[in-house]
Coordinates of C-alpha atoms and ligand atoms in Angstrom, one line a residue:
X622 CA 78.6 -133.2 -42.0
X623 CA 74.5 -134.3 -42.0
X624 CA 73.1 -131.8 -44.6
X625 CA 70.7 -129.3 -42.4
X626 CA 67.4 -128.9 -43.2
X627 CA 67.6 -125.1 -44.0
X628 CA 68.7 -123.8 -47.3
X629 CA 72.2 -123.3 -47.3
X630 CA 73.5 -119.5 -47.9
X631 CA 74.4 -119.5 -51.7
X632 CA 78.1 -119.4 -50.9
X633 CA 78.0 -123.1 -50.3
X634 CA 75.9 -124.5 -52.6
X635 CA 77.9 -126.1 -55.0
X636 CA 75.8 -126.1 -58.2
X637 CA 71.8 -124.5 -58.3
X638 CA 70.8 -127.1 -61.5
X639 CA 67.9 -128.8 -61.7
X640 CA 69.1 -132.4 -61.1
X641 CA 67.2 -135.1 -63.9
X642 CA 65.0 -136.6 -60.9
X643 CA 63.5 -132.8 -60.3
X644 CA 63.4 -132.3 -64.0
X645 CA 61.5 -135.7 -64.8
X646 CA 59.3 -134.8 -61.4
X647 CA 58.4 -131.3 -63.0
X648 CA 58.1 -132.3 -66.4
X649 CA 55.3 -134.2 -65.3
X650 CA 53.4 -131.4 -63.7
X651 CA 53.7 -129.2 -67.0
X652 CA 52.5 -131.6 -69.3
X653 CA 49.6 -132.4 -66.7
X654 CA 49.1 -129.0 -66.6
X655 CA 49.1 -128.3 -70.1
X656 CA 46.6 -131.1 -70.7
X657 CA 44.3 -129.7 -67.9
X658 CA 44.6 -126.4 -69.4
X659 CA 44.0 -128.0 -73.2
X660 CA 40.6 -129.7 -71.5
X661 CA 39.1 -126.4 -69.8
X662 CA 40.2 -124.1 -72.5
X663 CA 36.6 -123.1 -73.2
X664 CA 36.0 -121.9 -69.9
X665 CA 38.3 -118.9 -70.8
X666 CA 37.1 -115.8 -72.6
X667 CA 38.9 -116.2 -76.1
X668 CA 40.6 -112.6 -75.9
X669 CA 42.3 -111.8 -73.1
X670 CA 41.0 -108.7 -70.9
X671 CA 43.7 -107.0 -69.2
X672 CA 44.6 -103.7 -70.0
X673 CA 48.4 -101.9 -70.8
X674 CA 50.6 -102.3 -68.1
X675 CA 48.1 -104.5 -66.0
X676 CA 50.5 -108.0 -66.2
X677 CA 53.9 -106.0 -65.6
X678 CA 52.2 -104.5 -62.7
X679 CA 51.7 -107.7 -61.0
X680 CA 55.5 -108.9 -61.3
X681 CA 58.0 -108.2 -58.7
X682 CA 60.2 -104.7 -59.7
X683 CA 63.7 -107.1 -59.7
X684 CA 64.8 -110.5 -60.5
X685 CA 65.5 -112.8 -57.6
X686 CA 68.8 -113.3 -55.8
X687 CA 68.3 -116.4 -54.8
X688 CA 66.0 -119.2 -56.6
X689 CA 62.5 -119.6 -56.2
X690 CA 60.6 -122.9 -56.2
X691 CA 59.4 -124.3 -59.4
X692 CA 56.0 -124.9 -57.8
X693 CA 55.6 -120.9 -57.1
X694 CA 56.8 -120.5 -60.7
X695 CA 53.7 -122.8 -62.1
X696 CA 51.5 -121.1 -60.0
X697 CA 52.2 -117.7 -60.8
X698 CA 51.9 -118.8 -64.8
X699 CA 48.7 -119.6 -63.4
X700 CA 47.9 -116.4 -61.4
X701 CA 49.6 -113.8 -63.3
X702 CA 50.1 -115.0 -67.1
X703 CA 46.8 -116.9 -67.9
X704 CA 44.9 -113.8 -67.4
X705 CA 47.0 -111.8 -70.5
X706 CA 46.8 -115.3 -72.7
X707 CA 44.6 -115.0 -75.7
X708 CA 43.9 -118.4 -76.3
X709 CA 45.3 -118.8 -79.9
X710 CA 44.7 -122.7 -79.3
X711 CA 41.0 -122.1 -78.0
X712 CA 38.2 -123.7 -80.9
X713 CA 36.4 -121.2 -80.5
X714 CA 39.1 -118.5 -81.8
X715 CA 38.6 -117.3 -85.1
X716 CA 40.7 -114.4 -85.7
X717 CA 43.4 -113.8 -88.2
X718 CA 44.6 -116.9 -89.5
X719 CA 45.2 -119.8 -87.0
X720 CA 48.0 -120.8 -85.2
X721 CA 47.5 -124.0 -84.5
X722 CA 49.3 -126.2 -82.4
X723 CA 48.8 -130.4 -81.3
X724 CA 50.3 -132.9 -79.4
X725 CA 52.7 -134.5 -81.3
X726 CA 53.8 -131.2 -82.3
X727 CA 54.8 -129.8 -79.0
X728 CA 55.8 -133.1 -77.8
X729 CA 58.2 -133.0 -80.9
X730 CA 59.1 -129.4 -79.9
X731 CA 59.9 -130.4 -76.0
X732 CA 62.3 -133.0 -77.6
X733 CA 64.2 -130.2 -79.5
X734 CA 64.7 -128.4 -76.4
X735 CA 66.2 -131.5 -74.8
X736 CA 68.8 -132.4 -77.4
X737 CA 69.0 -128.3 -78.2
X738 CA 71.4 -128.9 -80.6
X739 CA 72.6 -125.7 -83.2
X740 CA 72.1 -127.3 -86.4
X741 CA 74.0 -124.4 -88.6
X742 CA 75.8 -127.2 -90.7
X743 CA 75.3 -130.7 -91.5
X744 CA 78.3 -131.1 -89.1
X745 CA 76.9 -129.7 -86.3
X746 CA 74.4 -132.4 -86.0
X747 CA 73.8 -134.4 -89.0
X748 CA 70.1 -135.6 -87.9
X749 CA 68.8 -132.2 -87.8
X750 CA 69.7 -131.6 -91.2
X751 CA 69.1 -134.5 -93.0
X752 CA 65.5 -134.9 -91.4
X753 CA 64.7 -131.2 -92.2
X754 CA 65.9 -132.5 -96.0
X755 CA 63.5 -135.3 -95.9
X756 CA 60.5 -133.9 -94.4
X757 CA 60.6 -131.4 -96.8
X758 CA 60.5 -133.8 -99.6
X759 CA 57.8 -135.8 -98.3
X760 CA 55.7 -133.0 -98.5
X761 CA 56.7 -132.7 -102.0
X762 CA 54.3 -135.3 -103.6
X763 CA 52.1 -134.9 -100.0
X764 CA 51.3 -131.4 -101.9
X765 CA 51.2 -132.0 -105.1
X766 CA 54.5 -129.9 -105.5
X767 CA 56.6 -129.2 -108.6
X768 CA 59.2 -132.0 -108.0
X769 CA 61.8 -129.6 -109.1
X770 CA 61.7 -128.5 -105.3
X771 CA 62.6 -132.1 -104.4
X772 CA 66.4 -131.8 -102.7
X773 CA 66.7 -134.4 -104.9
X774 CA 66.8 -131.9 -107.8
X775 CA 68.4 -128.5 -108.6
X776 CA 65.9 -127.5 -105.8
X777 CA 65.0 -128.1 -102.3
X778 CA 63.0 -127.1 -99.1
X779 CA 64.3 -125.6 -95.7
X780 CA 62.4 -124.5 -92.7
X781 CA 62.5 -121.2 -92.0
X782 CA 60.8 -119.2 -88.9
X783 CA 58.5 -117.6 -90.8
X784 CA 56.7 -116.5 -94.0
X785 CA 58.1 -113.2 -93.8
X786 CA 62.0 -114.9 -93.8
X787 CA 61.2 -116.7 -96.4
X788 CA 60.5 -113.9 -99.3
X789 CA 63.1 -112.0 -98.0
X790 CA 65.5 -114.7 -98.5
X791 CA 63.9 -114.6 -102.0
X792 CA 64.3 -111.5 -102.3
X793 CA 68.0 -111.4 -101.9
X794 CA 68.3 -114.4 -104.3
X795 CA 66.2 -112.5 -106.5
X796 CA 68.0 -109.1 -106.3
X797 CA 71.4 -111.3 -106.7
X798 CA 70.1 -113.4 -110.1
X799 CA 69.0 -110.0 -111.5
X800 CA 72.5 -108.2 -111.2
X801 CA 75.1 -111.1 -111.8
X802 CA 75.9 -111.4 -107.8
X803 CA 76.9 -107.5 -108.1
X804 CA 74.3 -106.2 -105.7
X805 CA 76.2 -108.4 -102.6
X806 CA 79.2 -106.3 -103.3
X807 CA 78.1 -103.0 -104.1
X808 CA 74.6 -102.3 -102.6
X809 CA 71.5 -101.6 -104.5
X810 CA 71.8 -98.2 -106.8
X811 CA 68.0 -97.8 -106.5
X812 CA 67.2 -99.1 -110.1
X813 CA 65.6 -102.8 -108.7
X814 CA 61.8 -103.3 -108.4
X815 CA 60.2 -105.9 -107.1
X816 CA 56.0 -106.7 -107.8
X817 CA 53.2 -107.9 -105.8
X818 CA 49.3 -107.1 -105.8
X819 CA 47.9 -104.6 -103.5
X820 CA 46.0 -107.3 -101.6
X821 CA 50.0 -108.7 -100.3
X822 CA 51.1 -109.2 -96.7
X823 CA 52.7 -106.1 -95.0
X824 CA 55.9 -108.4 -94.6
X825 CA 56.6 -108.3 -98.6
X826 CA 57.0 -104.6 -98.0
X827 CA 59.1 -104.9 -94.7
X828 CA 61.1 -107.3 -96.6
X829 CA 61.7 -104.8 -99.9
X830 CA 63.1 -102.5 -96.8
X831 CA 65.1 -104.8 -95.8
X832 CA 66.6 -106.1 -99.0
X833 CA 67.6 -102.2 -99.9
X834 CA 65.5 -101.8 -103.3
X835 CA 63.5 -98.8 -101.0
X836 CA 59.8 -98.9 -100.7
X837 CA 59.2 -96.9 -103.7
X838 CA 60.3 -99.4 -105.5
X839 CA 57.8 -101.9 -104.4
X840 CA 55.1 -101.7 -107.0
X841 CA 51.3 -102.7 -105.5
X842 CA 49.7 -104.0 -108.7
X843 CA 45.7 -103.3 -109.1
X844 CA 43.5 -106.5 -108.1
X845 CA 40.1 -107.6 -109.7
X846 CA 36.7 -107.5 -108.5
X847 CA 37.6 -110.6 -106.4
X848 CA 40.9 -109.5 -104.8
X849 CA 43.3 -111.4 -107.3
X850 CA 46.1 -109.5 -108.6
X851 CA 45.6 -108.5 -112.5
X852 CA 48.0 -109.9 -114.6
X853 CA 47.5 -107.3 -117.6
X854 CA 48.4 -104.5 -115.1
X855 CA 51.5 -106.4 -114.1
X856 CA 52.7 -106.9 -117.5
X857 CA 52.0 -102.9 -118.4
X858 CA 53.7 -102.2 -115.1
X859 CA 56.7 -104.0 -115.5
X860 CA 57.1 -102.5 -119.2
X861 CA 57.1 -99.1 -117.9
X862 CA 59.5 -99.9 -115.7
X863 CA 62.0 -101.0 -118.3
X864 CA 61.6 -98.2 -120.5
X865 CA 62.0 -96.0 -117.7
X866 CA 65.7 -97.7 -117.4
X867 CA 64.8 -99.6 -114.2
X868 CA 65.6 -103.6 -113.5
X869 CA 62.2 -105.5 -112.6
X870 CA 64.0 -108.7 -110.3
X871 CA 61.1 -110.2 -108.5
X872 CA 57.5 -110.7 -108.2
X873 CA 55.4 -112.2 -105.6
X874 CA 51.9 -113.9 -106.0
X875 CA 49.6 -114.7 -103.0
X876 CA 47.8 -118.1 -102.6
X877 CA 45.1 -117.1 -100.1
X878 CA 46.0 -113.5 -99.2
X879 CA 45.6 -112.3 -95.6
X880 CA 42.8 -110.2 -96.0
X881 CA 40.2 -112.6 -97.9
X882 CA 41.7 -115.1 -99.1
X883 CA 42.0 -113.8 -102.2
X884 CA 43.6 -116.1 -104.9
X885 CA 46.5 -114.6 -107.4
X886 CA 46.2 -116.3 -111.4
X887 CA 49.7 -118.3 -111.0
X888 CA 50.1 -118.8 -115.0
X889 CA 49.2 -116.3 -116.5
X890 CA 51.8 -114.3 -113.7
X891 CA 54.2 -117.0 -113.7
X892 CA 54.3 -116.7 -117.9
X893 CA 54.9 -113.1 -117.4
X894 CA 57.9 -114.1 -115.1
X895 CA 59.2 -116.4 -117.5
X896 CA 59.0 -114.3 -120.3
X897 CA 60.4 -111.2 -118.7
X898 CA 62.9 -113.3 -116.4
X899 CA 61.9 -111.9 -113.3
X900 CA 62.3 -114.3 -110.1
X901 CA 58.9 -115.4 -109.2
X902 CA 57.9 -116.4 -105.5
X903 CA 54.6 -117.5 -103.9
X904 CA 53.4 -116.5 -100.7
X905 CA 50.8 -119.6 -99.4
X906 CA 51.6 -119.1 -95.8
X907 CA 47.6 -120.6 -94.7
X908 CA 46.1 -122.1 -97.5
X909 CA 49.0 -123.6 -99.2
X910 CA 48.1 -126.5 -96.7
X911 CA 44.6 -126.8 -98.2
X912 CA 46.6 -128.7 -100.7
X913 CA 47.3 -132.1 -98.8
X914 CA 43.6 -132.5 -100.2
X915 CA 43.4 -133.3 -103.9
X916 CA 40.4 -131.3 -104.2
X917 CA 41.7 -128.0 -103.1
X918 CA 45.1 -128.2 -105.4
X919 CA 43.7 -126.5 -108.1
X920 CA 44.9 -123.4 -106.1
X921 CA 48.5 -123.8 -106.8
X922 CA 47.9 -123.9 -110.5
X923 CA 50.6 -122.4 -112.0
X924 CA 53.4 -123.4 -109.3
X925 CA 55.0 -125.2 -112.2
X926 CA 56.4 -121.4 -112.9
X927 CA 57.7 -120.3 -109.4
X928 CA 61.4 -119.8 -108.4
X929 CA 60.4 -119.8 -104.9
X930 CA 57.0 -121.4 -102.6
X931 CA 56.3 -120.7 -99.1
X932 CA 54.1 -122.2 -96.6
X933 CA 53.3 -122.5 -92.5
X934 CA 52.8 -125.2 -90.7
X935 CA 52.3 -123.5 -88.3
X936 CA 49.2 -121.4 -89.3
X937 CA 46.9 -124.6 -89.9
X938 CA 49.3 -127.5 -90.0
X939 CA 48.6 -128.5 -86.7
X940 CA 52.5 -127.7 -85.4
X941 CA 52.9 -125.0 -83.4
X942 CA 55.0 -121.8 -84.0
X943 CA 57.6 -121.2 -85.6
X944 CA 57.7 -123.6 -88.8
X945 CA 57.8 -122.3 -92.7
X946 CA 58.3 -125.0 -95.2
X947 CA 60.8 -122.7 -98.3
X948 CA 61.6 -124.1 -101.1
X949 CA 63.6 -123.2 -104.2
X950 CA 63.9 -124.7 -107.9
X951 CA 67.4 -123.5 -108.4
X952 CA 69.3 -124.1 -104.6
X953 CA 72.5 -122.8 -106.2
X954 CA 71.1 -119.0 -106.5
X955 CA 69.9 -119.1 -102.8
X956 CA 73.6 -120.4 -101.4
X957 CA 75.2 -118.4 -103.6
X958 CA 73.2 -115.1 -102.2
X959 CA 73.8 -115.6 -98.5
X960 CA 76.7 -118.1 -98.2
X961 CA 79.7 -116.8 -96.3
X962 CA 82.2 -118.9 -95.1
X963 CA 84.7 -117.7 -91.7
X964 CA 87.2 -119.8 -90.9
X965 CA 86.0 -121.0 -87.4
X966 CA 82.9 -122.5 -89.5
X967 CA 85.3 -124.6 -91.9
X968 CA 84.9 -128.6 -91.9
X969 CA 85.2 -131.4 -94.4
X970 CA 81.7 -132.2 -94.9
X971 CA 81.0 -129.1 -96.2
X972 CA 84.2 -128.7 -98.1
X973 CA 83.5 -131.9 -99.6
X974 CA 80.1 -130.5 -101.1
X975 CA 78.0 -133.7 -100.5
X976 CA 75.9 -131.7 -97.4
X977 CA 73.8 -129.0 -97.0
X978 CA 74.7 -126.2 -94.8
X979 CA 71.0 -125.3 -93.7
X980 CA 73.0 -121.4 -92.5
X981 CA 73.2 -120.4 -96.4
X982 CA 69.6 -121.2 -96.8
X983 CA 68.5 -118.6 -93.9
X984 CA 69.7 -115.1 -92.4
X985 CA 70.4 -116.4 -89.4
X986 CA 73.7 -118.7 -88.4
X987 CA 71.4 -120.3 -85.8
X988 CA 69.1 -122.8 -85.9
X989 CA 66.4 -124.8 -84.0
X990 CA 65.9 -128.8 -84.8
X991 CA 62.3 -127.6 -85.9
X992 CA 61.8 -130.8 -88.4
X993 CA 61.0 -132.7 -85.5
X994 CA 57.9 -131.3 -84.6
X995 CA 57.1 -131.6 -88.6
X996 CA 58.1 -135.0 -88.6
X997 CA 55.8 -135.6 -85.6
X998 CA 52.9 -134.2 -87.2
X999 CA 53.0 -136.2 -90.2
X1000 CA 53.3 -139.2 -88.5
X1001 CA 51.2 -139.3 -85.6
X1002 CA 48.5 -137.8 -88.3
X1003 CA 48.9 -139.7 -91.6
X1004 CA 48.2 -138.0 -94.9
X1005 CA 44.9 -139.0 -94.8
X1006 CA 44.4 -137.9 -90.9
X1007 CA 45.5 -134.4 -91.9
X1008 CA 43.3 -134.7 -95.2
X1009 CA 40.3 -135.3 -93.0
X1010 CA 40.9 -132.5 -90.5
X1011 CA 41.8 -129.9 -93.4
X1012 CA 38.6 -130.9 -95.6
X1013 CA 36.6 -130.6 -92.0
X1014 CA 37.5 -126.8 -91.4
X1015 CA 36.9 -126.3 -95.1
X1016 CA 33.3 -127.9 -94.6
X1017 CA 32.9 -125.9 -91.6
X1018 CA 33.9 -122.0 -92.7
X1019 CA 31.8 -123.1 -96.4
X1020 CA 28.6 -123.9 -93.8
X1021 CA 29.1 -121.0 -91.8
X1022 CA 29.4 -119.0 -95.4
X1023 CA 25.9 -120.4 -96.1
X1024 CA 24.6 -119.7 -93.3
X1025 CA 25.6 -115.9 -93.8
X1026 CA 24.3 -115.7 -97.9
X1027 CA 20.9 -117.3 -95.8
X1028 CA 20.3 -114.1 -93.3
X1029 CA 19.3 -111.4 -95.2
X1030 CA 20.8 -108.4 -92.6
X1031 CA 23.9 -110.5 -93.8
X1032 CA 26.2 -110.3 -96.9
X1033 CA 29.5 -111.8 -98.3
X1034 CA 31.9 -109.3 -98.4
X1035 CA 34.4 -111.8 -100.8
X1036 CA 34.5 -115.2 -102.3
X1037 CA 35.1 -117.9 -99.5
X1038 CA 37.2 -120.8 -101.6
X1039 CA 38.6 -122.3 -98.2
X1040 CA 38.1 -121.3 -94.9
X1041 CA 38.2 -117.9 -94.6
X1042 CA 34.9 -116.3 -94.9
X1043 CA 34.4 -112.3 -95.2
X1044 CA 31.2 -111.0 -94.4
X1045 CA 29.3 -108.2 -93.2
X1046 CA 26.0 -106.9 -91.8
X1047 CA 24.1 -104.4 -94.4
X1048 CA 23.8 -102.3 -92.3
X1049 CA 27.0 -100.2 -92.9
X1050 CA 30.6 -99.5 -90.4
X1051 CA 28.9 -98.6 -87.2
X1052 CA 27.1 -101.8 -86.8
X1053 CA 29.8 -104.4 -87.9
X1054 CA 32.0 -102.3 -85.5
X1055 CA 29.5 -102.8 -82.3
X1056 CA 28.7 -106.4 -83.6
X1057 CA 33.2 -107.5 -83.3
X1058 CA 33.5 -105.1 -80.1
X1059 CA 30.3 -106.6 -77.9
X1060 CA 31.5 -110.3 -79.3
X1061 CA 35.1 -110.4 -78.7
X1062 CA 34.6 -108.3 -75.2
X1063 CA 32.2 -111.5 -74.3
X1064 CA 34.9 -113.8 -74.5
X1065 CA 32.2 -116.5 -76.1
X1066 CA 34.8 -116.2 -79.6
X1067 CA 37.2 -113.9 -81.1
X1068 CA 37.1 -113.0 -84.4
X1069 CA 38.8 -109.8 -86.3
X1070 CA 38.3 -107.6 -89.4
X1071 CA 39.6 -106.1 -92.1
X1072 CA 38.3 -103.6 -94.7
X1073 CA 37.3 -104.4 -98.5
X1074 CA 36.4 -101.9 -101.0
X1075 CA 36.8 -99.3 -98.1
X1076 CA 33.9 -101.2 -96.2
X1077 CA 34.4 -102.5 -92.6
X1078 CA 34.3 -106.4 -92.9
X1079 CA 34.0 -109.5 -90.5
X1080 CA 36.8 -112.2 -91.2
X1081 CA 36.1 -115.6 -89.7
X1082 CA 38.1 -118.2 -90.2
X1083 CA 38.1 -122.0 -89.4
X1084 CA 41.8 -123.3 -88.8
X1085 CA 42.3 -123.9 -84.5
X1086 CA 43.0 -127.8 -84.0
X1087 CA 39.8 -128.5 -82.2
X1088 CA 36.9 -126.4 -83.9
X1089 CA 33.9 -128.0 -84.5
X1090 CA 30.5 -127.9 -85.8
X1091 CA 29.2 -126.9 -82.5
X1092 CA 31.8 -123.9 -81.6
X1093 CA 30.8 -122.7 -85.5
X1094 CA 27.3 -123.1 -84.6
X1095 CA 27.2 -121.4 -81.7
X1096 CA 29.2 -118.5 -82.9
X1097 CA 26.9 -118.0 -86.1
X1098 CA 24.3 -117.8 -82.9
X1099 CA 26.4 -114.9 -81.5
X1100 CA 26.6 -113.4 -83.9
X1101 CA 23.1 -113.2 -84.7
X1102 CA 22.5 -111.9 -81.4
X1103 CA 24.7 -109.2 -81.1
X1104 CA 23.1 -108.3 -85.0
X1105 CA 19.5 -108.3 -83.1
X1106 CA 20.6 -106.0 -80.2
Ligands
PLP266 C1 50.5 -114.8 -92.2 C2 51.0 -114.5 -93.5 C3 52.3 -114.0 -93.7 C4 53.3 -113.8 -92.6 O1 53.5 -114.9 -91.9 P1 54.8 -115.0 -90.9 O2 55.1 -116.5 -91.0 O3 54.3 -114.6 -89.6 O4 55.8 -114.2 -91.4 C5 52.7 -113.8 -95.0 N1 51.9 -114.0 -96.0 C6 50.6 -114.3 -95.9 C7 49.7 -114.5 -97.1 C8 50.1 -114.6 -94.6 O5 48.9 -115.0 -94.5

């Protein structure tokens, strides 16, 4: 019988997929649209304006019964989502740190969806693994890394999903070395401490939580005039702790802390680690990839020391979210913390020990084939292509910094070694406030704060894909403006 023009009642459809012809046809329109959308992104205000509630509003109450067409799906991405987008990927964000994404990368990523492949074990799908392995070693020497983190050592590099998985794995590795395995079988008994400087990301204290050594044992070590953890206080710290019958396990030092940037001494901490056998980790999640560049190395000083380094490419790596490059000096600790092995996961490459088994590296079972985006970036970009974008947005945020030491209603609020600069107007809370509320409700930029010495500060930061001189110009302008007014 002739096939009838009229959709058939679901009953007799036979299968509802998307057959390759429709997929190819519609893959087509996304990526035009996304490279239309990637060409007029200025034309959107940076922060989104809807308020709570306003996009669920706008969606229908249920899901559909039957399908819908794939062109009324686009179009209401259009419609109904753009409008609650910030655009994280316009240059003229600077807020936070970046999230910056490019076209390799997602190109990269849209492959991983095709082949979506689960790459728990090696066996699983050897090629997800064994790139993951050797991206992470290229960016080994790319960063001027200890080469005990080469898989090639006692060490090696997985990608996590974020920065936040990453310490908690180290963490648990930590809290294992530190009891002889004995925490895995019996819980924590509350005597475990772990160290980091008051200046830390929130996500070492979710992960202390997490980990079961309680929040009180988290200890927030004092930071000097410049945000930098102190390592005197550390050492005092951790003695009192010992004589008070407790078990310091881990400490973790920031490279380029969250709030300003700040930059932790790495040897003097990382001797204090040694000495005291504490696991030591560093958190680098932005500026660890300030490091491609020679010049900027001298950041990671110290590294030599760590148990455990962290850093996202996707913050200002140019690959989109989620990538965290982990790596450990001493693999077996890790494995050995979160390894465990049912018999529905049993195989011979793992029994024969020759693989990794990228599941005892992570809390998940699950993973994505994220190495491909990775791998995508580095090659599409070249070392030296990434050198000369990273040194760029340095150049840029250390201009802009200038620009503020320059204006005398203006001050620096903290040193700016990359490209994160914290400043303020003199002219105390209220006006900072009013100058971030009339500028981000403008839509020209977006930029956020936070709060140093218990004064209101402006963060800006350099780090979207596309950002240049003329989006930090014009901001500085802004700015300026909304000082004036
Ligand atoms: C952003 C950031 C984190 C958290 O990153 P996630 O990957 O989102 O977990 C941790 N530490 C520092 C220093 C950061 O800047």
């Amino acid at each position: 019988m002739k096939e009838s023009a009229k959709a058939s009642p679901a009953s007799d459809q036979e299968s509802f997929h998307m057959t390759p012809d429709e997929f190819r046809r519609r893959g087509h329109e996304v990526v035009d649209w996304i490279a239309d959308y990637f060409k007029k992104i200025e034309d959107h205000p940076v922060l989104s304006r809807v308020v709570p509630g306003e996009i669920r509003a706008s969606l229908p109450a249920s899901a559909p019964l039957q399908g819908e067409s794939f062109g009324a799906m686009l179009q209401d991405v259009e419609n109904l989502i753009l409008p609650g987008i910030t655009h994280w990927q316009s240059p003229n964000f600077f807020a936070y740190f970046p999230s910056n994404n490019s076209g390799p990368s997602i190109l990269g990523d849209l492959l991983s969806s095709g082949f979506g492949v689960q790459g728990m074990l090696w066996a699983t799908s050897p090629a997800c693994t064994e790139l993951e392995t050797h991206v992470l070693d290229w960016l080994v020497p790319m960063l001027g890394l200890p080469e005990k983190f080469l898989s090639t050592t006692s060490g090696g590099g997985v990608i996590q999903d974020t920065a936040s998985s990453a310490s908690l794995c180290a963490l648990l590795a930590a809290r294992e070395r530190a009891t002889n395995f004995a925490s895995n079988e019996h819980g924590c008994d509350g005597k475990l401490v772990a160290y980091t400087s008051s200046q830390a990301h929130s996500s070492i204290e979710k992960d202390v939580k997490i980990a079961g050594l309680g929040r009180k044992n988290l200890r927030l070590i004092d930071v000097d005039e410049n945000f930098a953890m102190q390592p005197e206080a550390l050492a005092a710290q951790i003695q009192q702790d010992r004589e008070a019958g407790l078990i310091p396990c881990f400490v973790c030092a920031t490279v380029g802390t969250t709030s300003s940037n700040a930059i932790d001494p790495l040897p003097p901490i990382g001797r204090i680690c040694r000495k005291q056998n504490l696991w030591f980790h560093v958190d680098a999640a932005m500026s660890g990839t300030a490091a491609l560049c020679p010049e900027f190395r001298h950041i990671q000083d110290g590294l030599e020391f760590a148990d455990s380094y962290a850093f996202n490419p996707h913050k200002w790596m140019f690959t989109n979210f989620d990538c965290d490059c982990f790596y450990v000096a001493d693999r077996k600790a890790l494995i050995q913390t979160l390894s465990v092995l049912p018999e529905y996961l049993k195989n011979k490459a793992t029994e024969s020990g020759s693989v990794f088994d990228y599941r005892d590296w992570q809390i998940p079972l699950g993973r994505r084939f994220r190495a491909l985006k990775l791998w995508f970036v580095i090659r599409h970009y070249g070392v030296e292509g990434l050198q000369h974008h990273i040194r760029k947005h340095v150049s840029l945020a250390q201009q802009f910094a200038s620009w503020v030491k320059d204006d005398e209603q203006f001050e620096l609020a903290a040193p700016a070694p990359l490209n994160l600069v914290c400043f303020r107007h003199k002219g105390g809370d209220e006006i900072n406030q009013q100058i971030i509320d009339r500028l981000n409700r403008s839509g020209d930029l977006y930029l956020t704060h936070t709060r140093l010495n218990d004064r209101l500060t402006l963060r800006f930061c350099v780090g979207q894909t596309n950002t240049e001189l003329r989006h930090v110009e014009g901001a500085w302008k802004r700015i300026q403006e909304e000082a004036k007014s």
